[in-house]
Amino acid sequence: MTDVTHLRTHILGQREQIFADLSALCSFDSVHNEPGHEQDTAAAAEWTRQALIDAGLTVTTHLTADGSTAVIGRQEPSEGMPTVLLYSHYDIVPAGDPAKWTSDPFTLTERDGRWYARGAADCKGNLAMHLAALRAVTAAGGTRLGLIVLVEGSEERGGEGLDHLLRTQPELFRADAIMIADTGNAAVGTPTLTTSLRGGAQVTVTVDTLRAPLHSGGFGGAAPDAVAALVRLLDTLRDDAGRTVIDGVDTHTKWQGEPYEADAFRTDAGILDGVDIMGTRDDAPADMVWARPAITITGFTSTPVAEAVNAVPATAQAKLNLRVPPGMDADDVVAKLDAHLHAHVPWGAHLTVDIDDINQPFSTDTAGPALGLLRSCLARAYDTDKAATIGTGGSIPLTLALQETFPDAEIALYGVEEPLTTIHSPDESVDPTEIEHIALAEATFLMEFGA
């Protein structure tokens, strides 16, 4: 068994190097396929390429079909040894309004023991973690495993380019264990494997009722208000307890794994005092976010309040994000959502439903040797008896593509993105001790797998 104490000492001694790596990565405003971000995105890819070279890997870059750059570092296995793929991505979601950040979103800043910047957790923190683990392995004498370190540049915009590369050049990705570092622990200090991801779709709903807006004094009351029609339609997608409702879809399934306690969920979600968690007493948060379909209204368009005039709206539009849990087929749920919307649109209003980005849910079996070992390594890194297993309500479409391409490979989901990181929001942050602990678990795994 590996000397975890030695690895731990080495990784704890890397704190300044980890900060420097993450600081450099977070300085790049590397939003994929966004005008004005091309230089930062290219610089992030080049930084990643050089970092993998410095880690002793043979590095290639691949221009993908969506115009991003995938960086792949490789070490060939010794005879008879398995290959492990380590995944992360260097692209980010837009930082948004800088005024909503406490500090500059592209300057890694330490406050109260956490490091703040866009991408600090998702997913540049996971890349910094991989680099720390690889340095520790090298210092411990290296590994005879085959290694593939895959870092892509368009995950936040769907990752279609990497999917195409996987279809056309699968040998670039072939591995016995695939380690996806793009999730995180249930809480700081709680070692966790993620076993399922929801799939889903993006749905745009448009309601039209009039040829043009009408004076509300002359026509209001009898003329059909498109905003009111859309509000009434959207309300059919929830019951009185706030649970998602889709005709013909079971939206009451139960999560069979470890719980997500209500108090912890309330804190993690930042629910305001006096505001209810959705569901009844019989509905646990884990049921709602890991085991059931969910619909979120992510955008709504009518007349802005600042521009409001006394007129009956002629049109209104909403963007819906649909999530579909493992055990359900996303195409089937999308079709039933479409039928539900058409069945419930009020007053004969004209309805248009546009559907994009359908992706299937994912689940993994933790009974295999790689995931069993990783769970043990996570527990040892945190000096506890066992690692938790949870679901995640989000989706990573690449996981399903990898599973379909390499059905015999074990796929693990883990990382540094615990709930306090508030990824995709202002003041995204990472706890550096999470980077250190996860790096220790990963380094231990790389020293022991296949031995």
XYZ file of C-alpha atoms in Angstrom:
451
model
C 0.000 0.000 0.000
C 1.215 3.481 -0.872
C 2.793 5.698 1.779
C -0.030 8.252 1.900
C 1.865 10.272 4.516
C 4.716 10.893 2.067
C 2.323 11.894 -0.719
C 0.357 14.125 1.649
C 3.509 15.937 2.755
C 4.540 16.530 -0.839
C 1.121 17.868 -1.871
C 0.809 20.128 1.179
C 4.216 21.496 0.244
C 2.819 22.486 -3.150
C 0.371 25.119 -1.806
C 2.238 28.052 -3.393
C 2.685 26.162 -6.680
C -1.004 25.239 -6.782
C -1.957 28.871 -6.165
C 0.436 29.996 -8.910
C -0.975 27.445 -11.384
C -4.557 28.362 -10.616
C -3.790 32.085 -10.635
C -2.300 31.794 -14.121
C -5.228 29.731 -15.396
C -7.862 32.032 -13.901
C -6.251 35.088 -15.493
C -7.561 33.873 -18.874
C -11.130 34.901 -19.735
C -11.396 31.673 -21.721
C -15.046 31.600 -22.789
C -15.336 29.412 -25.862
C -16.826 30.778 -29.070
C -17.426 34.262 -27.679
C -16.237 37.250 -29.765
C -13.369 39.036 -28.048
C -12.275 35.991 -26.035
C -10.222 34.261 -28.715
C -6.833 35.417 -27.432
C -7.519 34.396 -23.824
C -8.862 31.018 -24.921
C -5.806 30.331 -27.069
C -3.536 31.415 -24.203
C -5.308 29.037 -21.790
C -4.820 26.155 -24.228
C -1.126 26.996 -24.622
C -0.643 27.283 -20.846
C -2.246 23.867 -20.457
C -0.073 22.373 -23.202
C 3.111 23.606 -21.519
C 1.948 22.460 -18.073
C 1.423 18.918 -19.341
C 4.842 18.952 -21.005
C 6.330 20.081 -17.687
C 4.543 17.126 -16.068
C 6.611 14.803 -18.262
C 3.897 13.843 -20.733
C 3.997 13.654 -24.515
C 1.531 16.340 -25.586
C -0.573 16.793 -28.702
C -3.220 19.405 -29.490
C -6.310 18.823 -31.588
C -8.462 21.479 -33.242
C -12.015 20.254 -32.736
C -15.047 20.571 -34.981
C -16.449 23.436 -32.900
C -13.237 25.452 -33.164
C -11.824 24.690 -29.722
C -8.493 23.087 -28.860
C -8.280 19.808 -26.974
C -4.946 19.265 -25.224
C -3.919 15.646 -24.612
C -0.906 14.530 -22.589
C 0.118 10.896 -22.743
C 2.367 8.364 -21.043
C 2.463 4.880 -22.557
C 1.814 1.998 -20.129
C 4.401 -0.534 -19.094
C 3.693 -4.032 -20.363
C 0.525 -5.444 -18.870
C -0.468 -2.224 -17.097
C -3.835 -0.497 -17.551
C -4.382 3.049 -18.785
C -6.077 5.821 -16.813
C -7.610 8.915 -18.417
C -7.765 12.117 -16.338
C -10.213 14.764 -17.578
C -10.735 18.478 -17.007
C -11.552 21.591 -19.080
C -10.004 25.053 -19.299
C -13.000 26.941 -20.697
C -15.360 28.869 -18.413
C -18.788 30.452 -18.379
C -18.838 34.259 -18.717
C -18.039 36.130 -15.513
C -20.939 38.532 -16.047
C -21.104 41.946 -14.445
C -17.792 42.612 -12.617
C -19.681 44.846 -10.161
C -21.342 41.722 -8.728
C -17.942 40.285 -7.779
C -16.220 41.227 -4.520
C -12.855 41.125 -6.318
C -11.730 40.988 -9.941
C -13.055 37.703 -11.416
C -9.774 37.083 -13.272
C -7.417 37.684 -10.361
C -7.268 34.721 -7.983
C -7.881 36.288 -4.575
C -7.765 34.689 -1.132
C -10.428 35.625 1.419
C -11.273 33.770 4.614
C -9.409 30.674 3.508
C -11.011 30.381 0.061
C -9.667 31.334 -3.378
C -12.000 33.411 -5.565
C -12.043 33.753 -9.375
C -14.086 32.635 -12.362
C -13.126 29.019 -13.024
C -11.422 28.604 -9.645
C -13.518 25.472 -9.128
C -15.172 24.784 -12.501
C -12.989 23.527 -13.872
C -9.553 25.120 -13.620
C -9.331 24.094 -9.982
C -9.635 20.481 -11.115
C -6.861 20.974 -13.668
C -4.619 22.433 -10.947
C -5.527 19.384 -8.852
C -4.459 16.977 -11.629
C -1.117 18.786 -11.959
C -0.504 18.603 -8.199
C -1.286 14.875 -8.202
C 1.048 14.217 -11.131
C 3.904 16.095 -9.426
C 3.413 14.037 -6.267
C 3.422 10.781 -8.255
C 6.636 11.772 -10.017
C 8.274 12.655 -6.701
C 7.251 9.229 -5.346
C 8.996 7.440 -8.203
C 6.364 7.556 -10.899
C 3.694 5.157 -12.093
C 3.854 2.334 -14.623
C 0.278 3.048 -15.673
C -0.579 4.418 -19.044
C -1.772 7.994 -18.588
C -3.971 10.177 -20.755
C -4.602 13.688 -19.469
C -7.410 15.225 -21.525
C -8.191 18.929 -21.145
C -10.834 20.354 -23.459
C -11.817 23.905 -24.315
C -15.572 23.943 -24.980
C -17.323 21.949 -22.247
C -19.386 24.895 -21.030
C -20.807 25.401 -24.545
C -21.827 21.779 -25.025
C -18.512 20.132 -25.901
C -19.719 19.050 -29.363
C -16.194 19.350 -30.713
C -14.805 16.821 -28.259
C -17.721 14.477 -28.956
C -16.852 14.613 -32.660
C -13.184 13.933 -31.897
C -14.214 10.952 -29.773
C -16.307 9.556 -32.636
C -13.610 10.029 -35.278
C -10.467 9.239 -33.257
C -11.527 7.024 -30.341
C -7.984 5.707 -29.815
C -7.033 9.104 -28.395
C -9.338 8.349 -25.444
C -9.138 4.579 -24.937
C -8.578 3.779 -21.260
C -9.460 1.207 -18.622
C -10.451 3.818 -16.028
C -11.782 7.265 -16.932
C -11.542 9.864 -14.181
C -13.831 12.842 -14.779
C -12.809 15.647 -12.411
C -15.777 17.965 -12.887
C -17.973 17.399 -9.826
C -17.129 17.521 -6.137
C -17.763 16.570 -2.553
C -21.133 16.674 -0.836
C -19.560 19.175 1.566
C -16.091 20.470 2.381
C -14.230 17.629 4.054
C -16.655 14.891 2.956
C -14.995 12.625 0.364
C -17.536 11.876 -2.327
C -18.021 9.942 -5.544
C -20.784 11.043 -7.896
C -22.667 8.094 -9.372
C -25.325 9.712 -11.562
C -26.009 12.772 -13.689
C -29.275 14.058 -15.056
C -29.647 14.566 -18.776
C -32.035 17.079 -20.249
C -32.788 19.654 -22.903
C -33.229 23.340 -23.574
C -36.811 24.289 -24.462
C -37.979 27.667 -25.781
C -41.712 28.335 -25.453
C -43.358 31.182 -27.386
C -46.985 32.270 -26.992
C -48.674 34.614 -29.493
C -52.180 35.980 -29.063
C -52.459 39.210 -31.110
C -51.143 40.642 -34.364
C -49.733 43.552 -32.356
C -49.962 44.991 -28.815
C -53.245 46.772 -28.078
C -54.125 49.754 -25.876
C -55.074 48.243 -22.519
C -57.747 50.855 -21.935
C -59.590 50.073 -25.133
C -59.018 46.326 -25.263
C -57.754 45.105 -21.872
C -60.036 42.543 -20.255
C -61.273 40.932 -23.447
C -58.111 40.869 -25.558
C -55.980 37.770 -24.728
C -52.827 38.812 -22.855
C -49.887 36.726 -24.147
C -47.915 37.153 -20.913
C -50.868 35.968 -18.826
C -51.317 33.001 -21.169
C -47.678 32.008 -20.832
C -47.726 32.431 -17.042
C -50.802 30.206 -16.818
C -49.190 27.615 -19.102
C -45.953 27.527 -17.106
C -47.901 27.155 -13.875
C -49.215 23.789 -15.116
C -45.664 22.435 -14.847
C -45.739 22.550 -11.016
C -48.190 21.355 -8.391
C -49.128 23.303 -5.268
C -46.023 22.005 -3.441
C -43.742 23.176 -6.240
C -43.022 19.693 -7.603
C -42.500 19.318 -11.345
C -45.491 17.973 -13.280
C -45.330 16.602 -16.840
C -48.320 14.649 -18.144
C -47.414 10.995 -18.629
C -44.079 11.212 -16.751
C -43.409 9.752 -13.303
C -42.209 12.748 -11.284
C -42.385 11.099 -7.849
C -39.461 8.650 -7.913
C -37.246 8.247 -4.839
C -33.457 8.505 -4.510
C -32.059 5.191 -3.282
C -28.588 6.367 -2.231
C -27.270 8.506 0.593
C -29.487 11.422 1.658
C -29.136 15.131 1.060
C -30.315 16.486 4.391
C -32.848 19.300 4.182
C -30.870 21.685 6.407
C -27.732 21.143 4.362
C -29.642 21.683 1.127
C -31.198 24.898 2.464
C -27.754 26.217 3.370
C -26.108 25.086 0.123
C -28.888 26.600 -1.988
C -28.973 29.872 -0.023
C -32.747 29.682 0.441
C -34.059 32.791 2.164
C -35.555 32.613 5.650
C -39.194 31.619 5.543
C -39.050 30.299 1.961
C -39.964 26.634 1.530
C -37.917 23.912 -0.110
C -39.994 22.536 -2.967
C -42.025 19.405 -2.211
C -43.894 17.994 0.765
C -42.581 16.330 3.910
C -42.492 13.072 1.944
C -40.172 14.544 -0.703
C -36.504 14.628 0.250
C -34.157 17.078 -1.497
C -32.232 14.117 -2.934
C -35.448 12.876 -4.556
C -36.051 16.260 -6.157
C -32.546 16.982 -7.479
C -31.119 13.525 -8.234
C -34.016 11.133 -8.951
C -36.745 13.180 -10.664
C -37.249 15.295 -13.751
C -37.142 19.024 -13.111
C -38.046 22.105 -15.107
C -36.489 25.486 -14.381
C -37.616 28.718 -16.022
C -34.207 30.141 -16.884
C -35.414 33.095 -18.951
C -38.593 35.066 -19.552
C -39.201 37.747 -22.167
C -42.000 40.291 -22.352
C -41.927 44.078 -22.114
C -39.230 45.184 -19.598
C -40.700 46.969 -16.592
C -38.720 50.114 -17.388
C -40.292 50.181 -20.854
C -43.821 49.232 -19.867
C -46.705 51.019 -21.595
C -50.439 50.577 -21.204
C -50.763 47.857 -23.811
C -51.955 44.239 -23.910
C -48.889 42.113 -24.825
C -49.125 40.261 -28.125
C -46.296 37.800 -27.509
C -44.271 36.298 -24.655
C -41.442 33.807 -24.499
C -39.750 31.646 -21.884
C -36.636 29.461 -21.840
C -36.984 26.219 -19.907
C -34.181 23.957 -18.746
C -35.353 20.353 -18.480
C -33.442 17.825 -16.370
C -34.014 14.067 -16.779
C -32.734 11.512 -14.207
C -31.156 8.121 -14.892
C -33.753 5.481 -15.645
C -35.658 7.773 -17.995
C -35.163 8.437 -21.688
C -34.592 12.126 -22.401
C -36.187 11.946 -25.862
C -39.336 10.420 -24.372
C -39.565 13.013 -21.584
C -39.008 15.852 -24.069
C -41.799 14.519 -26.311
C -44.173 14.310 -23.345
C -43.239 17.835 -22.228
C -44.018 19.088 -25.730
C -47.382 17.313 -25.646
C -48.108 18.681 -22.151
C -47.464 22.255 -23.241
C -49.696 21.942 -26.295
C -52.450 20.303 -24.223
C -52.468 23.047 -21.584
C -51.975 26.262 -23.542
C -54.977 28.464 -22.585
C -57.493 30.408 -24.663
C -56.446 28.925 -27.990
C -53.231 30.926 -27.908
C -50.729 30.086 -30.627
C -47.858 28.062 -29.202
C -44.397 27.367 -30.583
C -42.056 24.947 -28.805
C -38.408 24.798 -29.932
C -36.199 22.076 -28.465
C -32.384 21.997 -28.467
C -29.469 20.168 -26.850
C -31.176 16.939 -25.819
C -28.779 14.759 -23.819
C -29.338 11.502 -21.997
C -28.758 10.906 -18.256
C -25.748 8.973 -16.979
C -25.091 6.509 -14.174
C -22.053 4.498 -13.216
C -21.497 1.264 -11.301
C -19.243 1.672 -8.265
C -18.689 -2.082 -7.866
C -15.677 -2.281 -10.211
C -12.054 -2.403 -9.006
C -11.129 1.111 -10.174
C -14.037 2.857 -8.471
C -13.660 0.680 -5.397
C -10.021 1.697 -5.139
C -10.823 5.365 -5.748
C -13.410 5.337 -2.953
C -10.782 3.891 -0.640
C -8.224 6.508 -1.746
C -10.702 9.331 -1.161
C -11.476 8.042 2.327
C -7.786 7.696 3.185
C -7.028 11.174 1.865
C -9.600 12.605 4.287
C -8.618 10.173 7.065
C -12.101 8.721 7.322
C -13.698 5.294 6.988
C -15.490 5.628 3.647
C -16.426 7.982 0.847
C -20.013 9.047 0.237
C -21.846 8.349 -3.012
C -24.300 10.921 -4.347
C -26.021 12.007 -7.531
C -25.689 15.330 -9.275
C -28.539 17.213 -10.878
C -26.339 18.612 -13.625
C -25.158 16.938 -16.802
C -21.802 16.219 -18.444
C -22.714 14.817 -21.885
C -19.151 13.579 -22.473
C -19.583 10.918 -19.775
C -22.330 9.150 -21.711
C -20.377 9.396 -24.970
C -17.346 7.819 -23.288
C -19.503 5.121 -21.703
C -21.057 4.236 -25.061
C -17.674 4.200 -26.819
C -15.841 2.219 -24.114
C -18.508 0.112 -22.353
C -15.898 -1.903 -20.435
C -14.166 1.152 -18.961
C -14.969 2.280 -15.426
C -15.952 5.945 -15.193
C -15.482 7.956 -11.998
C -16.888 11.408 -11.231
C -15.292 13.482 -8.472
C -13.465 16.777 -7.982
C -13.138 20.045 -6.083
C -16.581 21.595 -6.769
C -18.346 21.280 -3.390
C -21.554 23.345 -2.848
C -19.863 26.478 -1.453
C -17.990 26.987 -4.730
C -21.150 28.535 -6.297
C -19.920 27.709 -9.796
C -21.399 29.758 -12.678
C -22.223 32.584 -10.242
C -20.407 35.738 -9.088
C -17.749 35.104 -6.431
C -17.059 31.536 -7.559
C -14.448 30.075 -5.226
C -12.580 26.954 -4.234
C -11.332 25.684 -0.895
C -7.597 24.976 -1.382
C -7.755 22.118 1.108
C -10.199 20.393 -1.253
C -7.664 20.664 -4.088
C -5.019 19.159 -1.798
C -7.182 16.301 -0.523
C -8.542 15.343 -3.942
C -5.014 15.531 -5.409
C -3.829 13.210 -2.643
C -6.614 10.732 -3.400
C -5.854 10.854 -7.116
C -2.096 10.469 -6.598
C -2.680 7.485 -4.316
C -4.955 5.921 -6.921
C -2.324 6.388 -9.661
C 0.289 4.704 -7.470
C -1.915 1.698 -6.628
C -4.212 0.970 -9.586
C -3.034 -2.087 -11.492
C -0.228 -2.766 -9.039
